[in-house]
mmCIF file of C-alpha atoms in Angstrom:
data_model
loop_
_atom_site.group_PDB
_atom_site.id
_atom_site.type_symbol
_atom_site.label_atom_id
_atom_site.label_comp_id
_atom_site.label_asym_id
_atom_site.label_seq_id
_atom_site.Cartn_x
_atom_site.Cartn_y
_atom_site.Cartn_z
ATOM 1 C CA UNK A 1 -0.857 15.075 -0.819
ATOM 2 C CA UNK A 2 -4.144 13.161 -0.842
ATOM 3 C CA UNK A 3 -6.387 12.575 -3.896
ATOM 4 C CA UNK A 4 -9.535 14.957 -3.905
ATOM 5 C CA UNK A 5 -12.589 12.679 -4.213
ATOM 6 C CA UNK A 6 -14.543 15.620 -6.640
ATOM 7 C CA UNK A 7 -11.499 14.404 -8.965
ATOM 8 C CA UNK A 8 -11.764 10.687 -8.114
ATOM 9 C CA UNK A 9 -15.627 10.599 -8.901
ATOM 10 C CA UNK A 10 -14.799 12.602 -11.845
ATOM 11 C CA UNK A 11 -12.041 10.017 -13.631
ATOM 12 C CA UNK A 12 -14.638 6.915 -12.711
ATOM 13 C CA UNK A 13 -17.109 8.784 -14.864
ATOM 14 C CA UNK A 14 -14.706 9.741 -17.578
ATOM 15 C CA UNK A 15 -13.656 6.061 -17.883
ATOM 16 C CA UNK A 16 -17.131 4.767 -17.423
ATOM 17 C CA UNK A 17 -17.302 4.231 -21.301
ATOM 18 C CA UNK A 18 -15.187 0.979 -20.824
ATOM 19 C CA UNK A 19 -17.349 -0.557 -18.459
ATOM 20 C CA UNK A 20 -17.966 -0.936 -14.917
ATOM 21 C CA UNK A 21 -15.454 1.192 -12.580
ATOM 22 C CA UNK A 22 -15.207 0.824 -9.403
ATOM 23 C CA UNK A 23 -12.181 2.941 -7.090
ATOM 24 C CA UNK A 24 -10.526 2.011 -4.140
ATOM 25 C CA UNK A 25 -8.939 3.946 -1.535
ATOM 26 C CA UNK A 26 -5.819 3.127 -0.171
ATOM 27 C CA UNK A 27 -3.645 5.510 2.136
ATOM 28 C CA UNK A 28 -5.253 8.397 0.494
ATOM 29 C CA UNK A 29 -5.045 7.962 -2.748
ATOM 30 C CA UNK A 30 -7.149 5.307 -4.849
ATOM 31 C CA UNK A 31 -6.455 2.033 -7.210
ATOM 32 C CA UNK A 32 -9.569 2.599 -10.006
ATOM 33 C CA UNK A 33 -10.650 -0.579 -11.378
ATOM 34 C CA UNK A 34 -12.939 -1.983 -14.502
ATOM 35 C CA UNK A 35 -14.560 -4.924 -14.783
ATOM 36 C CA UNK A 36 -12.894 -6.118 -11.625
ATOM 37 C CA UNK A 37 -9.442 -5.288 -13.126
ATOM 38 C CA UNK A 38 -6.995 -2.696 -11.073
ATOM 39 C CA UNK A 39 -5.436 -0.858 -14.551
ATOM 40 C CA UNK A 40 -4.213 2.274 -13.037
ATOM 41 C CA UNK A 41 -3.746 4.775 -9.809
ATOM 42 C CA UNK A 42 -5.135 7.655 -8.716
ATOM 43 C CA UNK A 43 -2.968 9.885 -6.708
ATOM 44 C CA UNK A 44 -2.291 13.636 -6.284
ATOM 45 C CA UNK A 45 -5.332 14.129 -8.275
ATOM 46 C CA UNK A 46 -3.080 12.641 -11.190
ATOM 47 C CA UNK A 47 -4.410 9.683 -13.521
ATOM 48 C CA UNK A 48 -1.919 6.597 -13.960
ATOM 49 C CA UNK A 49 -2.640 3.328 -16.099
ATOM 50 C CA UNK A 50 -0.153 0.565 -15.988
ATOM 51 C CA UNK A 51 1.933 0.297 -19.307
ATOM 52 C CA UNK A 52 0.666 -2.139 -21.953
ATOM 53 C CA UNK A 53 1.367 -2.138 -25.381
ATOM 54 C CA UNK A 54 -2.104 -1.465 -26.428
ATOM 55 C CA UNK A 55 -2.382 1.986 -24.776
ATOM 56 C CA UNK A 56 1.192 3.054 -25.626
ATOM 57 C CA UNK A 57 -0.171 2.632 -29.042
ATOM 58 C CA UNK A 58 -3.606 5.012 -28.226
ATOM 59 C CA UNK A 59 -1.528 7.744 -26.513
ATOM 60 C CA UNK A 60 -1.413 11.089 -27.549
ATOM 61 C CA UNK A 61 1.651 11.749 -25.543
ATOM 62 C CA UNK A 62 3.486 9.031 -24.004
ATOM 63 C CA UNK A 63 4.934 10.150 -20.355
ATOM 64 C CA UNK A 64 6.182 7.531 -17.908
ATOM 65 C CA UNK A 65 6.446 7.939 -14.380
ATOM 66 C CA UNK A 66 5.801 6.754 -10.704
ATOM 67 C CA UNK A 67 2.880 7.841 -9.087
ATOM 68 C CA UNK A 68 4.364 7.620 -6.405
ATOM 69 C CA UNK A 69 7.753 7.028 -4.368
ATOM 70 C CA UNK A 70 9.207 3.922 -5.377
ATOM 71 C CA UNK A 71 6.652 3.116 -7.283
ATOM 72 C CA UNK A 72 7.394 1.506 -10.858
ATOM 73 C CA UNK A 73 6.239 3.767 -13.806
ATOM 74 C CA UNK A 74 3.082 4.208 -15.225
ATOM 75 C CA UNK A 75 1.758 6.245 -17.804
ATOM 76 C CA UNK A 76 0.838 9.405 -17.049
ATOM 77 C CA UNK A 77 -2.183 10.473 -18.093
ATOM 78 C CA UNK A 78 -2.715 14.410 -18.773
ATOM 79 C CA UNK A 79 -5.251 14.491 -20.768
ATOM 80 C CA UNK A 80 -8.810 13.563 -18.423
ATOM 81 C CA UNK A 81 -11.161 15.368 -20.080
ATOM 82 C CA UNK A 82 -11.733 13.739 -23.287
ATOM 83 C CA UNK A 83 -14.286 10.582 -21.937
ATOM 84 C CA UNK A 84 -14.293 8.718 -25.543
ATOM 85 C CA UNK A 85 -10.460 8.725 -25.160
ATOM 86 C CA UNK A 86 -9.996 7.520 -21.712
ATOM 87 C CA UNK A 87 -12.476 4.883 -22.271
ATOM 88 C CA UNK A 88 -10.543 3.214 -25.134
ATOM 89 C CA UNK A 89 -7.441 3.505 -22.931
ATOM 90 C CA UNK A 90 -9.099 1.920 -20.758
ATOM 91 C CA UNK A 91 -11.009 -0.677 -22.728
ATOM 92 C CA UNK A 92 -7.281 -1.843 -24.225
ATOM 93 C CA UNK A 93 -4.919 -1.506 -21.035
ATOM 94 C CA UNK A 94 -7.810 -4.008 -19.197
ATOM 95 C CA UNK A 95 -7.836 -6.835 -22.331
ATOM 96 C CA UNK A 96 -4.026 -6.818 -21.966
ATOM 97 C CA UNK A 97 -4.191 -7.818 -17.956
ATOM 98 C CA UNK A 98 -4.403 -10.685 -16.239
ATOM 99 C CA UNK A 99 -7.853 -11.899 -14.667
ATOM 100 C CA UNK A 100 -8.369 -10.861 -11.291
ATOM 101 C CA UNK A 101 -7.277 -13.630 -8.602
ATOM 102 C CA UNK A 102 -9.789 -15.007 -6.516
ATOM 103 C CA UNK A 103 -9.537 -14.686 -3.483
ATOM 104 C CA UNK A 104 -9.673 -17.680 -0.550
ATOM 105 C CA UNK A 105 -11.578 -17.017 2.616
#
């Protein structure tokens, strides 16, 4: 089941607190970026941010799984509608990833 993009544009404005975010699609579901950074997933109308220590310390409820087959687990986020949280999970997943490669053309 595809991502609904109501709920896509939704999440980008919940997590728009944290700075610029910008979503992808990809084989219809969506990577969501900030600042350039991929931190989570978007699929089955489900929120995912890759696992740092920073947000396992901000969640409310800590639930790991794959967004999607054979996928590695991410968290799991449930709770969408508070935009002061999910921008702070944001904000602290992002300064615990790597800088976005350049790419060659």
């Amino acid at each position: 089941m595809a991502s609904n993009a109501d709920f896509v544009e939704y999440i980008a404005d919940q997590c728009s607190g944290a700075g610029e975010i910008v979503t992808k699609k990809m084989f219809g579901d969506y990577a969501i970026y900030c600042n350039g950074k991929i931190f989570g997933l978007i699929c089955d109308d489900c929120l995912y941010l890759k696992p740092t220590k920073a947000a396992r310390a901000l969640l409310r409820e800590e639930v790991l799984r794959p967004p999607y087959e054979g996928a590695k687990d991410y968290f799991y986020i449930a709770d969408v509608d508070d935009r002061d949280y999910l921008s702070m999970l944001v904000s602290e997943t992002c300064k615990e990833l790597p800088e976005a490669k350049k790419r060659k053309r």
